[in-house]
Short mmCIF file of C-alpha atoms in Angstrom, two decimals:
data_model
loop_
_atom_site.label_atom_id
_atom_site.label_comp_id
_atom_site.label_asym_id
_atom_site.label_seq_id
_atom_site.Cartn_x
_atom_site.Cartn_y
_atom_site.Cartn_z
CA UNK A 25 -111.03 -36.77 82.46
CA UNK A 26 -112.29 -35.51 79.01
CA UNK A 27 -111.27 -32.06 80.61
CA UNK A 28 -107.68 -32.90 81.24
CA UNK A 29 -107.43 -34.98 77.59
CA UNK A 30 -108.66 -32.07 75.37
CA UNK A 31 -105.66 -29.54 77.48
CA UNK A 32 -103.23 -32.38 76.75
CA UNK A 33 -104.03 -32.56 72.78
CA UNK A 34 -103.99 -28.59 72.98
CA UNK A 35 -100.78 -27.79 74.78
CA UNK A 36 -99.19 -30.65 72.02
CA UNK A 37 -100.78 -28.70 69.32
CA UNK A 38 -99.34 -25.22 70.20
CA UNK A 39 -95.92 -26.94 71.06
CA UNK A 40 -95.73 -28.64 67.89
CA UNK A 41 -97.14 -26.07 66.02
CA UNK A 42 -94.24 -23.64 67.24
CA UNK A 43 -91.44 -25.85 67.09
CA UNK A 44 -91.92 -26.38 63.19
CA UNK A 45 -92.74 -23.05 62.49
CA UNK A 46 -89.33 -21.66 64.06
CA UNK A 47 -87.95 -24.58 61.94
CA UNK A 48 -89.24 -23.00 59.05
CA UNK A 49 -88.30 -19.99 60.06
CA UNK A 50 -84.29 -21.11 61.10
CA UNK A 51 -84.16 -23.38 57.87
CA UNK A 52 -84.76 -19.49 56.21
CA UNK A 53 -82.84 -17.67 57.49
CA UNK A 54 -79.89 -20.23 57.35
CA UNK A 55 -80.83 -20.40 53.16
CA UNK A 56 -81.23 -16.20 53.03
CA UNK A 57 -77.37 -16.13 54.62
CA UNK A 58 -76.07 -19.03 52.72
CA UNK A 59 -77.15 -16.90 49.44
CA UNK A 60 -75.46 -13.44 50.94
CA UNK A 61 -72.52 -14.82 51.82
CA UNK A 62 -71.61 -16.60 48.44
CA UNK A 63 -73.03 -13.26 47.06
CA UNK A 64 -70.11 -11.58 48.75
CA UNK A 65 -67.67 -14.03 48.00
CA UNK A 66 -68.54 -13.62 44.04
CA UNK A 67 -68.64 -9.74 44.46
CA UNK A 68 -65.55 -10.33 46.10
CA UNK A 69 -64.08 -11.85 43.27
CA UNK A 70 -65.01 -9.68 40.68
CA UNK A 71 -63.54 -7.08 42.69
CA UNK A 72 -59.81 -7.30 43.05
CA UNK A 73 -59.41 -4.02 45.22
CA UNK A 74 -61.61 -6.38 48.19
CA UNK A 75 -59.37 -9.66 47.38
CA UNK A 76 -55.92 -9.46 49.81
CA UNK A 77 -53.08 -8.53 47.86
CA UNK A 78 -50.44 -11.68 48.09
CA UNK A 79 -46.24 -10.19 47.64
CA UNK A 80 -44.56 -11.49 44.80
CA UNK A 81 -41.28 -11.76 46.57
CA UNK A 82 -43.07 -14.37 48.76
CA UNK A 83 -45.23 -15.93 45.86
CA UNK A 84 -41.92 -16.89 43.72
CA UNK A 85 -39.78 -17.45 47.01
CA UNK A 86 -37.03 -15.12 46.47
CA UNK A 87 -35.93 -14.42 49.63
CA UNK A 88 -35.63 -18.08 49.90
CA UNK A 89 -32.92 -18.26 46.63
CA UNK A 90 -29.42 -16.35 46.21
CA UNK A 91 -29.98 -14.79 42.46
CA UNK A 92 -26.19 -13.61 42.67
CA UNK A 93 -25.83 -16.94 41.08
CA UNK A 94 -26.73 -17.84 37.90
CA UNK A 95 -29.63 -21.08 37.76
CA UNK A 96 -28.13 -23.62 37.19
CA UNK A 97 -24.39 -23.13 38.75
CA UNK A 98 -22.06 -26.20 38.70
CA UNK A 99 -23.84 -27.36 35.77
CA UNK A 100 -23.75 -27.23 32.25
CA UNK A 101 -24.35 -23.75 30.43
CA UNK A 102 -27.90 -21.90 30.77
CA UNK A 103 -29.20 -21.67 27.47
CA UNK A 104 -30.68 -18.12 26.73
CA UNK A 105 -32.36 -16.88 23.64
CA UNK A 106 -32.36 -13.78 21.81
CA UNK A 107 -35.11 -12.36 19.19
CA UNK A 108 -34.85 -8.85 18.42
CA UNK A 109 -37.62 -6.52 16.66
CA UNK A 110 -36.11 -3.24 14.61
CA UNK A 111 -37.88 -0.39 15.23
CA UNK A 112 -35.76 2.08 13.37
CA UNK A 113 -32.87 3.21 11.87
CA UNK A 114 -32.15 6.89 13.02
CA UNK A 115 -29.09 7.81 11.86
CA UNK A 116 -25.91 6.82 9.94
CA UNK A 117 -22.88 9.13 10.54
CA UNK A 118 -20.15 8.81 7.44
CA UNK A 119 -18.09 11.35 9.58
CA UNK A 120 -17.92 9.36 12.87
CA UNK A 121 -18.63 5.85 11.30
CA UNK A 122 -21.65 4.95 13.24
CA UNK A 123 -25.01 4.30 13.16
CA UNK A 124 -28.05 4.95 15.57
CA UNK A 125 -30.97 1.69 16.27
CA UNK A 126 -33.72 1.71 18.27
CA UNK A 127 -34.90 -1.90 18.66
CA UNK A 128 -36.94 -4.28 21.28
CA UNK A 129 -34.74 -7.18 22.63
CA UNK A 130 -36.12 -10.04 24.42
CA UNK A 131 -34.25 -12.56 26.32
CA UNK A 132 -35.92 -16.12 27.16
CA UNK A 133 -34.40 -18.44 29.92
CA UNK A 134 -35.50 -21.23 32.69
CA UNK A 135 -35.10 -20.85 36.18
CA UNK A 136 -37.04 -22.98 38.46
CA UNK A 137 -36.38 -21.30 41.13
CA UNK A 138 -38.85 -18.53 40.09
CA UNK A 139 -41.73 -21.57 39.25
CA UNK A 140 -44.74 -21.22 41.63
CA UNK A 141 -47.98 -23.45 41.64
CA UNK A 142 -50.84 -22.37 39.42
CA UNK A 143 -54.11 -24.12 39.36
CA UNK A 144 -54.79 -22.13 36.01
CA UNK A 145 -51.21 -22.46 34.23
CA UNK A 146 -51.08 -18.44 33.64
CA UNK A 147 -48.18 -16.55 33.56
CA UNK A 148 -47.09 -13.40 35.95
CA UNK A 149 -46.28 -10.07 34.50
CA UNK A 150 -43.60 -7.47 36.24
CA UNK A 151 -42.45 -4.08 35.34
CA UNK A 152 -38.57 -3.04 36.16
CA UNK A 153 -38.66 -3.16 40.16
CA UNK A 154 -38.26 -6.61 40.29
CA UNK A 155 -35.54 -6.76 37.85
CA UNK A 156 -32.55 -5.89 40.61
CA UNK A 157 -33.89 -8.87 43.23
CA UNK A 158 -33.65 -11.60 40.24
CA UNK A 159 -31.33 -13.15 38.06
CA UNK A 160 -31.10 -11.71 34.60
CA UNK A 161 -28.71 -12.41 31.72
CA UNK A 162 -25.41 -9.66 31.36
CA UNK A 163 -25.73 -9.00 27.59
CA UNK A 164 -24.51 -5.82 26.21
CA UNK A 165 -23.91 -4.69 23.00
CA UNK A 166 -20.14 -4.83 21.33
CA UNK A 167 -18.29 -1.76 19.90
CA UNK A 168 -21.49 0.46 20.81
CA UNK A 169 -20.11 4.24 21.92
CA UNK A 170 -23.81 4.70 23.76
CA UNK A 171 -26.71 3.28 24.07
CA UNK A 172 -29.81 4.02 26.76
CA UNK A 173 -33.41 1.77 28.17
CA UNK A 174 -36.25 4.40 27.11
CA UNK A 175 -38.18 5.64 30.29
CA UNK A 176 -41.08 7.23 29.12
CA UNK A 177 -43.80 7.46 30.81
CA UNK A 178 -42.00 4.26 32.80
CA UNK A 179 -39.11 2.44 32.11
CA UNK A 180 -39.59 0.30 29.15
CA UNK A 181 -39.31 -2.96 31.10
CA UNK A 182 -41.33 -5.80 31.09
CA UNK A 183 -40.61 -9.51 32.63
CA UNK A 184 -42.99 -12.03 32.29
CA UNK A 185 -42.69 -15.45 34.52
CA UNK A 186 -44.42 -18.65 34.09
CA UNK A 187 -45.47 -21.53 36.60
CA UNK A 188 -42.68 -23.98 35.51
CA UNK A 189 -40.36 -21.27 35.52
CA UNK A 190 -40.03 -19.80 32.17
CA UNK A 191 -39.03 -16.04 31.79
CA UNK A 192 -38.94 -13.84 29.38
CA UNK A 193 -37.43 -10.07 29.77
CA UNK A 194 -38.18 -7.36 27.22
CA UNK A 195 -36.61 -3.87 26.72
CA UNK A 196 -36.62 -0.82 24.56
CA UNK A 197 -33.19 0.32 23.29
CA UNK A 198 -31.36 2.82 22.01
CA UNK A 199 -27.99 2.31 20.81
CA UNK A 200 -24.91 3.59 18.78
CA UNK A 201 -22.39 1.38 17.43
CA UNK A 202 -19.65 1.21 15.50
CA UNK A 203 -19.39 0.66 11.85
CA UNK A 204 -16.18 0.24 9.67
CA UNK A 205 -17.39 2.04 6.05
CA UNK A 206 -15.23 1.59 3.14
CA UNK A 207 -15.62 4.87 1.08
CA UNK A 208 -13.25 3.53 -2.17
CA UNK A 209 -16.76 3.43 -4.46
CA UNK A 210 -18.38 6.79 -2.90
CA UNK A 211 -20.76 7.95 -3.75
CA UNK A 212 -21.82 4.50 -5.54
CA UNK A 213 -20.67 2.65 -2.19
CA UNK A 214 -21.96 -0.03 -0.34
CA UNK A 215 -22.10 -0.34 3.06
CA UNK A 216 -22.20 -3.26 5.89
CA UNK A 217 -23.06 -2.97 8.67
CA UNK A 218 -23.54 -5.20 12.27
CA UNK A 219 -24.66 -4.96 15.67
CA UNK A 220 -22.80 -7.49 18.43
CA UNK A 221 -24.42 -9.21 21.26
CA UNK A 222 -22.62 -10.42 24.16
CA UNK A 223 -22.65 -11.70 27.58
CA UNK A 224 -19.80 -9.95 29.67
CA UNK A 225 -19.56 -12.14 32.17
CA UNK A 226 -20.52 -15.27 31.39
CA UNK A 227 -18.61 -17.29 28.59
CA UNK A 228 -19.34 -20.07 26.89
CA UNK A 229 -18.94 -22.34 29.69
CA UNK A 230 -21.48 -20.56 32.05
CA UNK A 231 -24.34 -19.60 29.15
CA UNK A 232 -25.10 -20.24 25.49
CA UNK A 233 -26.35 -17.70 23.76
CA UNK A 234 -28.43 -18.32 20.64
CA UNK A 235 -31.50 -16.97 18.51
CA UNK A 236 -34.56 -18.06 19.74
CA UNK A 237 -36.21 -18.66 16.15
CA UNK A 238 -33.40 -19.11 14.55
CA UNK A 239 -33.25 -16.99 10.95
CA UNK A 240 -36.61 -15.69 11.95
CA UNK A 241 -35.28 -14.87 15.37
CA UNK A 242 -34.96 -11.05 13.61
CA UNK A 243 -37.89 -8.54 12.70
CA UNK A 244 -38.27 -5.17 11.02
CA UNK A 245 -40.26 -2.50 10.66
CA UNK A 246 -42.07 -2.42 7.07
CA UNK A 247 -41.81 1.20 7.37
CA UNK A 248 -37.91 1.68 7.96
CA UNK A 249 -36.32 3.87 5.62
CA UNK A 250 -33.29 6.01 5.20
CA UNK A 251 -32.73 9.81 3.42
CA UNK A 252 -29.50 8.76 1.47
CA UNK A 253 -29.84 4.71 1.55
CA UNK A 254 -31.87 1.92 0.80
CA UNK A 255 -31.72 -1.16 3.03
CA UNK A 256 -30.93 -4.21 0.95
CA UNK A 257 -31.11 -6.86 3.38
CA UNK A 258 -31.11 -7.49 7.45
CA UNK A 259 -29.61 -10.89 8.45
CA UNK A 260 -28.87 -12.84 11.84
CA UNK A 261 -25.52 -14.74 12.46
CA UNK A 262 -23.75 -16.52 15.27
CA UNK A 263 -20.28 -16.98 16.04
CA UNK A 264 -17.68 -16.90 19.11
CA UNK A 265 -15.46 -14.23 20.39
CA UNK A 266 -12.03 -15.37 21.90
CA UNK A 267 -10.29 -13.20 24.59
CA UNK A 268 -6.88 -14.37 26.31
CA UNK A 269 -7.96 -13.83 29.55
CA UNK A 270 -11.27 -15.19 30.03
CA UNK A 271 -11.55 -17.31 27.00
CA UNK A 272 -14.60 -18.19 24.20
CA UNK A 273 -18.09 -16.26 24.75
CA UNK A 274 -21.02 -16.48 22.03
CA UNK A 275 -22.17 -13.78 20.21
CA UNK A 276 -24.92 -12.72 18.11
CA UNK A 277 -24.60 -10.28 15.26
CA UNK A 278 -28.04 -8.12 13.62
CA UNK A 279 -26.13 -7.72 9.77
CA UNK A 280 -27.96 -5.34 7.38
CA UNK A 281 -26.61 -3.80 3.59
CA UNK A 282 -26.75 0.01 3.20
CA UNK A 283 -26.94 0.82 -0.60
CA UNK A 284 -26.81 4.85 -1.10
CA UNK A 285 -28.76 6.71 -3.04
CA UNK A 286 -27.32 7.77 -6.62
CA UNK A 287 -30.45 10.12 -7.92
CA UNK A 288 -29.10 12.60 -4.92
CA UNK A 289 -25.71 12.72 -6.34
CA UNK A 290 -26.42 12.82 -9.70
CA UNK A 291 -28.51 15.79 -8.91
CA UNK A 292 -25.70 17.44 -7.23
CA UNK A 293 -22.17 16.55 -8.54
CA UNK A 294 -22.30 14.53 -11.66
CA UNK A 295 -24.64 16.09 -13.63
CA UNK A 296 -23.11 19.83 -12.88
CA UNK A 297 -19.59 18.74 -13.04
CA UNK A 298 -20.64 17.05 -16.69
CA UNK A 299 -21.74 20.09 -17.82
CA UNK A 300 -18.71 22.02 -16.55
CA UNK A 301 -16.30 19.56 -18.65
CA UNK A 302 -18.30 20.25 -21.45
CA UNK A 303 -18.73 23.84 -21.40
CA UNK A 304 -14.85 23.84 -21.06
CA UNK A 305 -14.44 22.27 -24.50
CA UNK A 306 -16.53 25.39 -25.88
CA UNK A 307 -12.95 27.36 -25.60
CA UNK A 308 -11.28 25.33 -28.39
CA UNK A 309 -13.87 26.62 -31.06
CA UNK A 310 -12.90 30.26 -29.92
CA UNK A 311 -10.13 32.17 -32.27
CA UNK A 312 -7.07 31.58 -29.99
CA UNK A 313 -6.23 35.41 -29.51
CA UNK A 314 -9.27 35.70 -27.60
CA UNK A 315 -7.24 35.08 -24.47
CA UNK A 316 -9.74 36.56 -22.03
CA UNK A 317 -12.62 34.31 -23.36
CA UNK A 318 -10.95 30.85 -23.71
CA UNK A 319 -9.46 31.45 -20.03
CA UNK A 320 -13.09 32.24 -18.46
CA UNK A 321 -14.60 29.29 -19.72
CA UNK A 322 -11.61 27.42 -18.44
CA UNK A 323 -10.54 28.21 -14.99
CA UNK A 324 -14.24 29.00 -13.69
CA UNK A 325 -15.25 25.31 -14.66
CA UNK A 326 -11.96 24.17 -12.85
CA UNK A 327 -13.74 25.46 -9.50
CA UNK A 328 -16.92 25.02 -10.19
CA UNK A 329 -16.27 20.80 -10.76
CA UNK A 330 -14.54 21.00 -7.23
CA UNK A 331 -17.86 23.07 -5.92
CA UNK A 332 -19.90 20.15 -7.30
CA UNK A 333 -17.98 17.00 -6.53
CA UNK A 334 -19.27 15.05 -3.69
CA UNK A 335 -19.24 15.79 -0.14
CA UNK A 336 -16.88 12.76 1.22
CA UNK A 337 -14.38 12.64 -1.59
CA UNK A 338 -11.63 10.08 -0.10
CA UNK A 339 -11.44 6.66 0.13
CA UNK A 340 -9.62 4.38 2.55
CA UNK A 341 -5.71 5.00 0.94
CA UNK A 342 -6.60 8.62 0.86
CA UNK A 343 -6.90 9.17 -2.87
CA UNK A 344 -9.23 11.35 -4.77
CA UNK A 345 -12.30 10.08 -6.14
CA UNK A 346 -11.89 8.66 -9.86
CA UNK A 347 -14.74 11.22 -10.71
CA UNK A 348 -12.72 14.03 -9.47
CA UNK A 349 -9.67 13.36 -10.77
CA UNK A 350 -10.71 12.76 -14.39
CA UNK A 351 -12.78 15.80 -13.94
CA UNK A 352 -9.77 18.02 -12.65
CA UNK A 353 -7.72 16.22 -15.77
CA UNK A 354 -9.84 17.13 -18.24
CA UNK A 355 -9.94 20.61 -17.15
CA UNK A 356 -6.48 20.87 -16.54
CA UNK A 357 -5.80 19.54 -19.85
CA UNK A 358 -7.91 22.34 -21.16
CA UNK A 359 -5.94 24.73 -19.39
CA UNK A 360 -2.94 23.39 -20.47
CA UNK A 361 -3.70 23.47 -24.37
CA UNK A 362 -5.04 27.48 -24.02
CA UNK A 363 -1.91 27.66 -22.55
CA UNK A 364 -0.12 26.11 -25.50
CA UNK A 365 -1.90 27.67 -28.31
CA UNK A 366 -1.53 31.79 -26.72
CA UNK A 367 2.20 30.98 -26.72
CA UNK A 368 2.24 29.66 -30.44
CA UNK A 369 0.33 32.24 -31.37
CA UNK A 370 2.11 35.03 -30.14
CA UNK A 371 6.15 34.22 -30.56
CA UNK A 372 5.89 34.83 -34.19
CA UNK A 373 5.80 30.79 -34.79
CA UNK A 374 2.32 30.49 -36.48
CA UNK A 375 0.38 33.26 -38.01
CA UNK A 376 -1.96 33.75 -41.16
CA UNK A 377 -1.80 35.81 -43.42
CA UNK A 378 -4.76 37.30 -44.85
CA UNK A 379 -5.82 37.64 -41.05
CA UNK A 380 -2.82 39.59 -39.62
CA UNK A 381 -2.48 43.18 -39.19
CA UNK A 382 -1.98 45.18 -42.38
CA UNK A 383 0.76 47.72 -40.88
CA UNK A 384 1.97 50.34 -42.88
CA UNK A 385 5.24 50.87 -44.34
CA UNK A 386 7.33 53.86 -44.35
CA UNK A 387 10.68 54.13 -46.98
CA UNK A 388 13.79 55.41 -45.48
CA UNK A 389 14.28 58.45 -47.47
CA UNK A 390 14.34 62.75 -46.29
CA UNK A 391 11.76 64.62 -44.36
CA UNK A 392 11.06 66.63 -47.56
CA UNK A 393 10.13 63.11 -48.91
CA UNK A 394 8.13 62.04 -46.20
CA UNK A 395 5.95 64.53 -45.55
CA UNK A 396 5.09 64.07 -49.45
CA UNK A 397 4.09 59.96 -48.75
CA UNK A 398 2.36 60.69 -45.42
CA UNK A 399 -1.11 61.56 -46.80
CA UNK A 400 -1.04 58.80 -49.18
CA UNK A 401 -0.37 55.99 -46.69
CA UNK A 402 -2.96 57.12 -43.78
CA UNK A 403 -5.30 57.15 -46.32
CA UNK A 404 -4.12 53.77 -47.43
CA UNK A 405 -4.27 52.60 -44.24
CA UNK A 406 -7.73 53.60 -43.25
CA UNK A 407 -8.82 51.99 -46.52
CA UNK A 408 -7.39 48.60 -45.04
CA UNK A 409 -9.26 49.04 -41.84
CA UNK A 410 -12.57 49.48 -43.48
CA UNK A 411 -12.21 46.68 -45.58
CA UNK A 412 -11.03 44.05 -42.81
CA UNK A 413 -14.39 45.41 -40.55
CA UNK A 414 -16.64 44.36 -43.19
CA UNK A 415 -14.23 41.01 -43.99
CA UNK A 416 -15.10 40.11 -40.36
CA UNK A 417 -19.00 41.55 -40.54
CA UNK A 418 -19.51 38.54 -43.07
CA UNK A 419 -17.31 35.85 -42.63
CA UNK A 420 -17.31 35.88 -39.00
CA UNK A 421 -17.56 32.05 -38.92
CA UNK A 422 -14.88 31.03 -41.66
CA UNK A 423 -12.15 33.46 -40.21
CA UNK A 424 -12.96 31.50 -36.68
CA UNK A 425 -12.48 27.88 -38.21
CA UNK A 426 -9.37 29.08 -40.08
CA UNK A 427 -7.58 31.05 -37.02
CA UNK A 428 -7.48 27.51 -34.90
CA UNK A 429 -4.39 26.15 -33.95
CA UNK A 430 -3.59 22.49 -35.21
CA UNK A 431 -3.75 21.76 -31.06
CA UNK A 432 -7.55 22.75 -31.17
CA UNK A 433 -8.74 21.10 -34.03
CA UNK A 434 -7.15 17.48 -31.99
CA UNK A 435 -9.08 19.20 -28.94
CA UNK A 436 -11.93 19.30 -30.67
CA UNK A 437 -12.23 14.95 -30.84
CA UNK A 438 -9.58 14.06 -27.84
CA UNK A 439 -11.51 15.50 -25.59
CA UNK A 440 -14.93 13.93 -26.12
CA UNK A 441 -13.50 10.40 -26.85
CA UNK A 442 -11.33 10.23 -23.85
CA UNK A 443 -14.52 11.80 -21.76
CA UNK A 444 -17.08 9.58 -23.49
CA UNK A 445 -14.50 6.07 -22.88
CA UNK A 446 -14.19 7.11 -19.20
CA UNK A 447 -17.58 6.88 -18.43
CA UNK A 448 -18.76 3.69 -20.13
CA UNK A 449 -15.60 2.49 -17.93
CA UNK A 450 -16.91 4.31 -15.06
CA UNK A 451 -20.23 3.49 -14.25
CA UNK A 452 -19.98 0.01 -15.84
CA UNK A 453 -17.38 -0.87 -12.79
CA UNK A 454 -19.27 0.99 -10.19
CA UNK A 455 -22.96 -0.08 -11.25
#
């Protein structure tokens, strides 16, 4: 009996003994794969390129939504905003009456149809390829001649779309529009200029169109700057377009100031043509049967102002600029009194008398006679000649005051006065 009691404890022993130690042994290997497999599924997770990629198309349900139609449709207008960041000002073209803008605009609208569920409440970024299978707003830009979406390296695209169905869609433009310049003050003009947003389609009925921030709806580059203007001011305005066949539509306008730059001008045109005038009035202190002098100094400067005036030199009627033509007076004036004088000094009207030509005189009488009087009158004559050289060697400058017509010694103030009373007139209206 004791035999059969001590193989009864053992045979318990060894089978309790090896049921609890491949316990232990189950219980650890079920803990060593619990701790791989979460392991993998955090590896997993910092890994995106092992997570299974989900579409967007079937993430914000558009095959499930017709986005011919605008959200909304039946309803009252979609309201979409507009804030626009300057980049730069490339170009302004006097000639063709444009100007060239590269600028980021940004549209923001709601359309639920795009909301998808989002435990974290973070948005969903897309480049361009999902711009053709959504809705998007039509705006273009009014009286631009071209205008392009940058692609480098990609297109410049970006739409972002939140969980409750917020969008906003960002581009890079280009453009070239239209700008009506009034050239009556050139070259001391100021220009204004605008740049028109639009929907096409849609009028006032089917969207509203408005700035986002309002005022502050419009940014700029600190850095912008121009060769020939400074940029006084950029502004943002609303207002509504009217056309008879499809009726009111909002638009937007970008309004900025173009003030040119005088220093250039002054540089090139006023200064030289100043000097022109007044080298002109150098003519009427010359003896006035010095015809080949007072002409030079007047006709050359005639050109020379045209030479120098500025490069657009119109205004909207047309006309001359008020520069010019007092410039091309004055000279022509000048002209006109050299003109004056060499004929008054040369008909016999006006002529002094200790300055004139000593000729000599020869009596009527026989040859017998006048061959006895020749030798005495060349020699008189020669005598004459020596003495007006050395007259002229030192008196050079009172026979040049006295040999002035009347006309030139008027010249002398006109001139200046009228020149001087022009330009306080002048650039007190302009500046």
């Amino acid at each position: 009996m004791a035999v059969i009691k001590t193989r009864s404890f053992c045979t318990d022993y060894c089978f309790w003994f090896t049921w609890l130690t491949y316990y232990w042994v189950c219980l650890f290997c079920s803990v060593i794969q619990s701790y791989i497999i979460k392991r993998e599924i955090k590896m997993r997770k910092l890994d995106s390129t092992k997570v299974k990629p989900v579409k967007s198309e079937q993430l914000l349900r558009i095959e499930d939504h017709d986005f011919a139609m605008r959200p909304g449709f039946g309803g009252s207008p979609i309201p979409v905003g507009i804030d626009v960041q300057v980049e730069s000002i490339d170009s302004i073209s006097e000639v063709d009456m444009d100007f060239t803008m590269t600028l980021y605009l940004r549209h923001y609208w709601k359309d639920e149809r795009l909301s998808f569920p989002s435990t974290r409440n973070r948005s969903m970024t897309f480049d361009g390829r999902l711009i053709k299978k959504i809705w998007v707003p039509d705006i273009f830009f009014v009286h631009s001649k071209r205008s392009f979406i940058h692609d480098t390296t990609m297109e410049n695209v970006m739409l972002r779309v939140y969980p409750d169905g917020n969008v906003l869609f960002s581009l890079r433009i280009t453009v070239s529009a239209m700008c009506f310049m009034d050239f009556s003050r050139f070259p001391l003009d100021t220009q204004n200029c605008s740049l028109e947003l639009e929907s096409y389609a849609y009028n006032e009925e089917d969207l509203m169109l408005y700035w986002k921030h309002g005022n502050e709806s419009l940014s700029t580059d600190e850095h912008i700057s121009l060769s020939q203007f400074f940029i006084e001011e950029f502004g943002a305005s609303s207002g509504l377009a009217f056309y008879s066949s499809t009726g009111w539509y909002n638009r937007l306008f970008i309004n900025f100031a173009l003030r040119r730059h005088i220093f250039f001008f002054v540089l090139q045109s006023y200064f030289p043509s100043m000097l022109m005038v007044m080298l002109s009035w150098v003519s009427f202190w010359i003896d006035r049967r010095a015809v080949p002098a007072r002409v030079s100094l007047g006709k050359p400067s005639s050109e020379d102002i045209l030479l120098c005036s500025p490069n657009v030199e119109y205004d909207s009627s047309g006309d001359p600029d008020p520069w010019v033509k007092m410039m091309a007076s004055e000279e022509a004036a000048g002209l006109y009194n050299i003109d004056a004088v060499q004929a008054m000094a040369f008909d016999g009207c006006y002529h002094e008398p200790d300055t004139d030509m000593d000729l000599p005189t020869f009596p009527v009488h026989s040859e017998e006679s006048s061959m006895r009087g020749r030798a005495p009158s060349i020699t008189k004559l020669e005598t004459t000649r020596i003495k007006r050289k050395r007259s002229l060697r030192g008196n050079v400058g009172r026979i040049i005051l006295q040999n002035n017509h009347v006309i030139d010694t008027y010249s002398r103030i006109i001139f200046p006065t009228v020149y001087i009373v022009f330009n306080l007139f002048y650039w007190g209206l302009y500046i």
